PDB file of C-alpha atoms in Angstrom:
ATOM      1  CA  MET U   1     282.707 128.649 228.291  1.00 50.00           C
ATOM      2  CA  LYS U   2     281.478 130.975 225.441  1.00 63.00           C
ATOM      3  CA  LEU U   3     284.396 129.899 223.183  1.00 58.00           C
ATOM      4  CA  GLN U   4     282.913 126.288 223.602  1.00 62.00           C
ATOM      5  CA  ALA U   5     279.386 127.625 222.947  1.00 60.00           C
ATOM      6  CA  LYS U   6     279.892 129.209 219.868  1.00 62.00           C
ATOM      7  CA  SER U   7     282.019 126.077 218.725  1.00 63.00           C
ATOM      8  CA  ARG U   8     279.049 123.645 219.014  1.00 67.00           C
ATOM      9  CA  VAL U   9     277.124 125.976 217.389  1.00 65.00           C
ATOM     10  CA  ILE U  10     279.667 126.096 214.391  1.00 67.00           C
ATOM     11  CA  ASP U  11     279.896 122.157 214.780  1.00 88.00           C
ATOM     12  CA  GLU U  12     276.100 121.948 214.597  1.00 88.00           C
ATOM     13  CA  GLU U  13     275.830 124.239 211.772  1.00 89.00           C
ATOM     14  CA  GLN U  14     278.459 122.273 209.549  1.00 93.00           C
ATOM     15  CA  GLU U  15     276.362 118.946 210.346  1.00 94.00           C
ATOM     16  CA  ASP U  16     273.043 120.430 209.311  1.00 96.00           C
ATOM     17  CA  ASN U  17     274.328 122.027 206.193  1.00 96.00           C
ATOM     18  CA  LYS U  18     276.165 118.157 205.417  1.00 97.00           C
ATOM     19  CA  TYR U  19     273.041 116.166 206.030  1.00 98.00           C
ATOM     20  CA  MET U  20     270.601 118.947 203.986  1.00 98.00           C
ATOM     21  CA  LYS U  21     273.145 118.682 201.024  1.00 98.00           C
ATOM     22  CA  ALA U  22     272.444 114.596 201.258  1.00 98.00           C
ATOM     23  CA  ALA U  23     268.952 115.544 201.402  1.00 98.00           C
ATOM     24  CA  ILE U  24     269.291 118.012 198.382  1.00 98.00           C
ATOM     25  CA  ALA U  25     271.577 115.324 196.427  1.00 98.00           C
ATOM     26  CA  GLN U  26     268.295 113.087 197.035  1.00 98.00           C
ATOM     27  CA  ALA U  27     266.019 115.751 195.651  1.00 98.00           C
ATOM     28  CA  LYS U  28     268.187 116.026 192.255  1.00 98.00           C
ATOM     29  CA  LYS U  29     267.062 112.512 191.598  1.00 98.00           C
ATOM     30  CA  ALA U  30     263.415 113.468 191.951  1.00 98.00           C
ATOM     31  CA  TYR U  31     264.228 115.936 189.728  1.00 96.00           C
ATOM     32  CA  LYS U  32     265.970 113.958 186.838  1.00 96.00           C
ATOM     33  CA  LEU U  33     262.469 111.479 186.988  1.00 96.00           C
ATOM     34  CA  GLY U  34     260.744 114.729 186.574  1.00 94.00           C
ATOM     35  CA  GLU U  35     259.352 114.440 189.782  1.00 96.00           C
ATOM     36  CA  VAL U  36     258.997 117.415 192.475  1.00 96.00           C
ATOM     37  CA  PRO U  37     261.988 117.431 193.600  1.00 97.00           C
ATOM     38  CA  ILE U  38     262.200 116.766 197.602  1.00 98.00           C
ATOM     39  CA  GLY U  39     264.385 114.897 199.203  1.00 98.00           C
ATOM     40  CA  CYS U  40     265.011 113.602 202.646  1.00 98.00           C
ATOM     41  CA  VAL U  41     267.499 111.810 204.623  1.00 98.00           C
ATOM     42  CA  ILE U  42     267.359 110.367 208.528  1.00 98.00           C
ATOM     43  CA  VAL U  43     270.328 110.585 210.541  1.00 98.00           C
ATOM     44  CA  TYR U  44     271.183 108.463 213.431  1.00 98.00           C
ATOM     45  CA  GLU U  45     274.673 108.945 215.613  1.00 96.00           C
ATOM     46  CA  GLY U  46     276.292 110.540 212.453  1.00 94.00           C
ATOM     47  CA  ARG U  47     275.467 108.242 209.923  1.00 96.00           C
ATOM     48  CA  ILE U  48     272.301 108.201 207.150  1.00 98.00           C
ATOM     49  CA  ILE U  49     269.943 105.341 207.926  1.00 98.00           C
ATOM     50  CA  GLY U  50     267.370 105.995 205.485  1.00 98.00           C
ATOM     51  CA  ARG U  51     267.216 108.087 202.335  1.00 98.00           C
ATOM     52  CA  GLY U  52     264.259 109.033 200.157  1.00 98.00           C
ATOM     53  CA  TYR U  53     263.228 111.249 197.196  1.00 98.00           C
ATOM     54  CA  ASN U  54     259.657 111.937 195.927  1.00 97.00           C
ATOM     55  CA  ARG U  55     258.324 109.145 193.520  1.00 98.00           C
ATOM     56  CA  ARG U  56     254.523 109.962 193.470  1.00 97.00           C
ATOM     57  CA  ASN U  57     253.920 109.979 189.579  1.00 96.00           C
ATOM     58  CA  THR U  58     256.634 107.460 189.205  1.00 97.00           C
ATOM     59  CA  ASP U  59     255.261 104.825 191.657  1.00 97.00           C
ATOM     60  CA  LYS U  60     251.520 105.718 190.879  1.00 97.00           C
ATOM     61  CA  THR U  61     250.939 106.251 194.540  1.00 97.00           C
ATOM     62  CA  PRO U  62     250.167 109.185 196.547  1.00 96.00           C
ATOM     63  CA  LEU U  63     252.550 107.711 199.327  1.00 97.00           C
ATOM     64  CA  ALA U  64     256.253 107.703 197.626  1.00 98.00           C
ATOM     65  CA  HIS U  65     256.998 111.122 199.611  1.00 98.00           C
ATOM     66  CA  ALA U  66     260.799 111.752 199.898  1.00 98.00           C
ATOM     67  CA  GLU U  67     260.183 111.319 204.173  1.00 98.00           C
ATOM     68  CA  ILE U  68     257.689 108.486 203.880  1.00 98.00           C
ATOM     69  CA  THR U  69     260.438 106.521 201.976  1.00 98.00           C
ATOM     70  CA  ALA U  70     263.044 107.720 203.886  1.00 98.00           C
ATOM     71  CA  ILE U  71     261.018 106.377 207.287  1.00 98.00           C
ATOM     72  CA  LYS U  72     260.489 103.163 205.843  1.00 98.00           C
ATOM     73  CA  LYS U  73     264.037 102.691 205.063  1.00 98.00           C
ATOM     74  CA  ALA U  74     265.267 104.067 208.755  1.00 98.00           C
ATOM     75  CA  VAL U  75     262.851 101.614 210.698  1.00 98.00           C
ATOM     76  CA  LYS U  76     264.176  98.655 208.949  1.00 98.00           C
ATOM     77  CA  VAL U  77     267.858  99.500 209.980  1.00 98.00           C
ATOM     78  CA  MET U  78     266.764 100.336 213.530  1.00 98.00           C
ATOM     79  CA  LYS U  79     264.540  97.139 213.510  1.00 98.00           C
ATOM     80  CA  ASP U  80     262.117  99.186 215.493  1.00 97.00           C
ATOM     81  CA  TRP U  81     259.524 101.661 214.444  1.00 97.00           C
ATOM     82  CA  ARG U  82     260.387 104.053 216.764  1.00 97.00           C
ATOM     83  CA  LEU U  83     263.497 106.684 215.434  1.00 98.00           C
ATOM     84  CA  GLU U  84     263.452 108.447 218.950  1.00 97.00           C
ATOM     85  CA  GLU U  85     267.278 109.127 218.501  1.00 96.00           C
ATOM     86  CA  CYS U  86     266.976 110.175 214.920  1.00 98.00           C
ATOM     87  CA  LYS U  87     267.114 113.655 212.906  1.00 98.00           C
ATOM     88  CA  LEU U  88     265.027 114.078 209.579  1.00 98.00           C
ATOM     89  CA  TYR U  89     266.711 116.670 207.066  1.00 98.00           C
ATOM     90  CA  VAL U  90     264.104 117.403 204.340  1.00 98.00           C
ATOM     91  CA  THR U  91     264.388 120.074 201.356  1.00 98.00           C
ATOM     92  CA  LEU U  92     260.628 121.325 201.967  1.00 98.00           C
ATOM     93  CA  GLU U  93     258.341 121.498 205.056  1.00 98.00           C
ATOM     94  CA  PRO U  94     256.680 118.096 205.186  1.00 98.00           C
ATOM     95  CA  CYS U  95     252.777 117.806 204.334  1.00 98.00           C
ATOM     96  CA  GLN U  96     250.120 116.377 206.649  1.00 97.00           C
ATOM     97  CA  MET U  97     250.925 112.631 205.703  1.00 98.00           C
ATOM     98  CA  CYS U  98     254.405 113.278 205.923  1.00 98.00           C
ATOM     99  CA  ALA U  99     254.028 115.286 209.220  1.00 98.00           C
ATOM    100  CA  GLY U 100     251.767 112.522 210.787  1.00 97.00           C
ATOM    101  CA  ALA U 101     254.256 109.589 209.983  1.00 98.00           C
ATOM    102  CA  ILE U 102     256.948 111.898 211.670  1.00 98.00           C
ATOM    103  CA  VAL U 103     255.064 112.154 214.836  1.00 98.00           C
ATOM    104  CA  GLN U 104     254.061 108.453 214.682  1.00 97.00           C
ATOM    105  CA  ALA U 105     257.627 107.273 214.245  1.00 98.00           C
ATOM    106  CA  ARG U 106     258.693 109.828 217.023  1.00 98.00           C
ATOM    107  CA  ILE U 107     261.305 111.440 215.582  1.00 98.00           C
ATOM    108  CA  PRO U 108     262.707 113.997 217.856  1.00 98.00           C
ATOM    109  CA  GLU U 109     263.920 117.151 215.197  1.00 98.00           C
ATOM    110  CA  VAL U 110     263.118 117.887 211.891  1.00 98.00           C
ATOM    111  CA  ILE U 111     265.445 120.164 210.175  1.00 98.00           C
ATOM    112  CA  MET U 112     263.814 121.797 206.827  1.00 97.00           C
ATOM    113  CA  ALA U 113     264.784 123.966 204.375  1.00 97.00           C
ATOM    114  CA  ALA U 114     262.235 125.699 202.292  1.00 96.00           C
ATOM    115  CA  GLU U 115     258.593 126.229 203.873  1.00 96.00           C
ATOM    116  CA  ASN U 116     255.642 125.132 202.002  1.00 95.00           C
ATOM    117  CA  PRO U 117     252.977 127.673 202.287  1.00 95.00           C
ATOM    118  CA  LYS U 118     250.087 125.830 200.636  1.00 94.00           C
ATOM    119  CA  ALA U 119     250.728 122.421 202.273  1.00 95.00           C
ATOM    120  CA  GLY U 120     253.262 122.354 205.176  1.00 96.00           C
ATOM    121  CA  CYS U 121     252.462 120.991 208.263  1.00 97.00           C
ATOM    122  CA  ALA U 122     255.180 122.151 210.535  1.00 96.00           C
ATOM    123  CA  GLY U 123     254.150 125.712 210.759  1.00 95.00           C
ATOM    124  CA  SER U 124     252.971 127.060 207.359  1.00 96.00           C
ATOM    125  CA  VAL U 125     249.383 125.714 207.006  1.00 97.00           C
ATOM    126  CA  MET U 126     248.990 123.951 210.422  1.00 96.00           C
ATOM    127  CA  ASP U 127     251.580 122.640 212.898  1.00 97.00           C
ATOM    128  CA  ILE U 128     251.262 118.645 213.299  1.00 97.00           C
ATOM    129  CA  LEU U 129     254.733 118.511 214.448  1.00 97.00           C
ATOM    130  CA  ASN U 130     253.895 120.419 217.548  1.00 95.00           C
ATOM    131  CA  ASN U 131     250.205 119.590 218.378  1.00 95.00           C
ATOM    132  CA  PRO U 132     250.016 119.809 222.054  1.00 94.00           C
ATOM    133  CA  ASP U 133     247.124 117.561 221.975  1.00 95.00           C
ATOM    134  CA  PHE U 134     249.479 114.432 220.192  1.00 93.00           C
ATOM    135  CA  ASN U 135     251.787 112.447 222.550  1.00 92.00           C
ATOM    136  CA  HIS U 136     254.861 113.666 220.546  1.00 94.00           C
ATOM    137  CA  GLN U 137     255.998 116.851 219.918  1.00 96.00           C
ATOM    138  CA  VAL U 138     258.957 117.485 217.325  1.00 97.00           C
ATOM    139  CA  THR U 139     261.911 120.185 217.519  1.00 97.00           C
ATOM    140  CA  VAL U 140     261.709 122.126 214.280  1.00 97.00           C
ATOM    141  CA  LYS U 141     264.502 124.095 212.505  1.00 97.00           C
ATOM    142  CA  LYS U 142     263.754 125.867 209.566  1.00 96.00           C
ATOM    143  CA  GLY U 143     265.929 127.524 206.693  1.00 95.00           C
ATOM    144  CA  ILE U 144     268.740 125.589 206.407  1.00 96.00           C
ATOM    145  CA  LEU U 145     269.969 126.099 202.765  1.00 97.00           C
ATOM    146  CA  LYS U 146     266.798 127.481 202.234  1.00 97.00           C
ATOM    147  CA  GLU U 147     267.527 129.464 199.103  1.00 97.00           C
ATOM    148  CA  GLU U 148     268.935 126.208 197.202  1.00 96.00           C
ATOM    149  CA  CYS U 149     266.401 124.212 197.762  1.00 94.00           C
ATOM    150  CA  SER U 150     263.804 127.308 197.085  1.00 95.00           C
ATOM    151  CA  LYS U 151     265.649 127.652 193.684  1.00 96.00           C
ATOM    152  CA  LEU U 152     265.752 123.781 193.108  1.00 96.00           C
ATOM    153  CA  LEU U 153     261.976 123.990 193.152  1.00 95.00           C
ATOM    154  CA  LYS U 154     261.314 127.088 191.323  1.00 95.00           C
ATOM    155  CA  ASP U 155     263.682 126.097 188.343  1.00 95.00           C
ATOM    156  CA  PHE U 156     261.658 122.479 188.330  1.00 95.00           C
ATOM    157  CA  PHE U 157     258.064 124.498 188.370  1.00 94.00           C
ATOM    158  CA  VAL U 158     259.735 126.691 185.448  1.00 94.00           C
ATOM    159  CA  GLU U 159     260.316 123.826 183.221  1.00 92.00           C
ATOM    160  CA  LEU U 160     257.273 121.951 183.823  1.00 90.00           C
ATOM    161  CA  ARG U 161     255.456 125.069 182.957  1.00 91.00           C
ATOM    162  CA  ALA U 162     257.239 125.429 179.942  1.00 90.00           C
ATOM    163  CA  ARG U 163     257.090 121.583 178.840  1.00 86.00           C
ATOM    164  CA  ASN U 164     253.337 121.481 179.630  1.00 85.00           C
ATOM    165  CA  LYS U 165     252.797 124.748 177.534  1.00 87.00           C
ATOM    166  CA  ALA U 166     254.941 123.057 174.529  1.00 84.00           C
ATOM    167  CA  LEU U 167     252.737 120.090 174.758  1.00 83.00           C
ATOM    168  CA  LYS U 168     249.295 122.086 174.755  1.00 82.00           C
ATOM    169  CA  GLU U 169     250.416 123.889 171.586  1.00 82.00           C
ATOM    170  CA  GLN U 170     251.407 120.773 169.849  1.00 79.00           C
ATOM    171  CA  LYS U 171     248.136 119.218 170.620  1.00 78.00           C
ATOM    172  CA  GLY U 172     246.828 122.238 169.399  1.00 75.00           C
ATOM    173  CA  ASN U 173     248.930 121.982 166.174  1.00 72.00           C
ATOM    174  CA  LEU U 174     247.296 118.720 165.574  1.00 65.00           C
TER     175      LEU U 174
END
């Protein structure tokens, strides 16, 4: 019995890593656009039914978050606004808008990589996903491929600061 339980844990860990890597691939698409590299996938019965990455600057809208895009795609596949049997994988802890959308979509489980101490709403700043006053709560698993996702975000912001500094210096020399 112990061997079977250990095997389930290993299988679940491998599955989480597999889908988080798919979310990281989405985040890298955002990175290439010069967007904050956040990626998301939604999984139903072992297959990805929704993908998204941050496109706020590209699309000129505050609604173009990875989770929102993935939810929109997943509900089209499911032909229902309820995603009750799905898992959402995201590279950074959801903000208040995305956490609210996750609750509204009735997604039962969120697997996230890095925490967001400035805007995270899965426990960092507040916990929208597990607010007992709402009619739906979400199981949250944290830290899956955290180092890889954190490094991607850190590298992006180092490059962004360097780019902004160079632009500022260039304007000063005109």
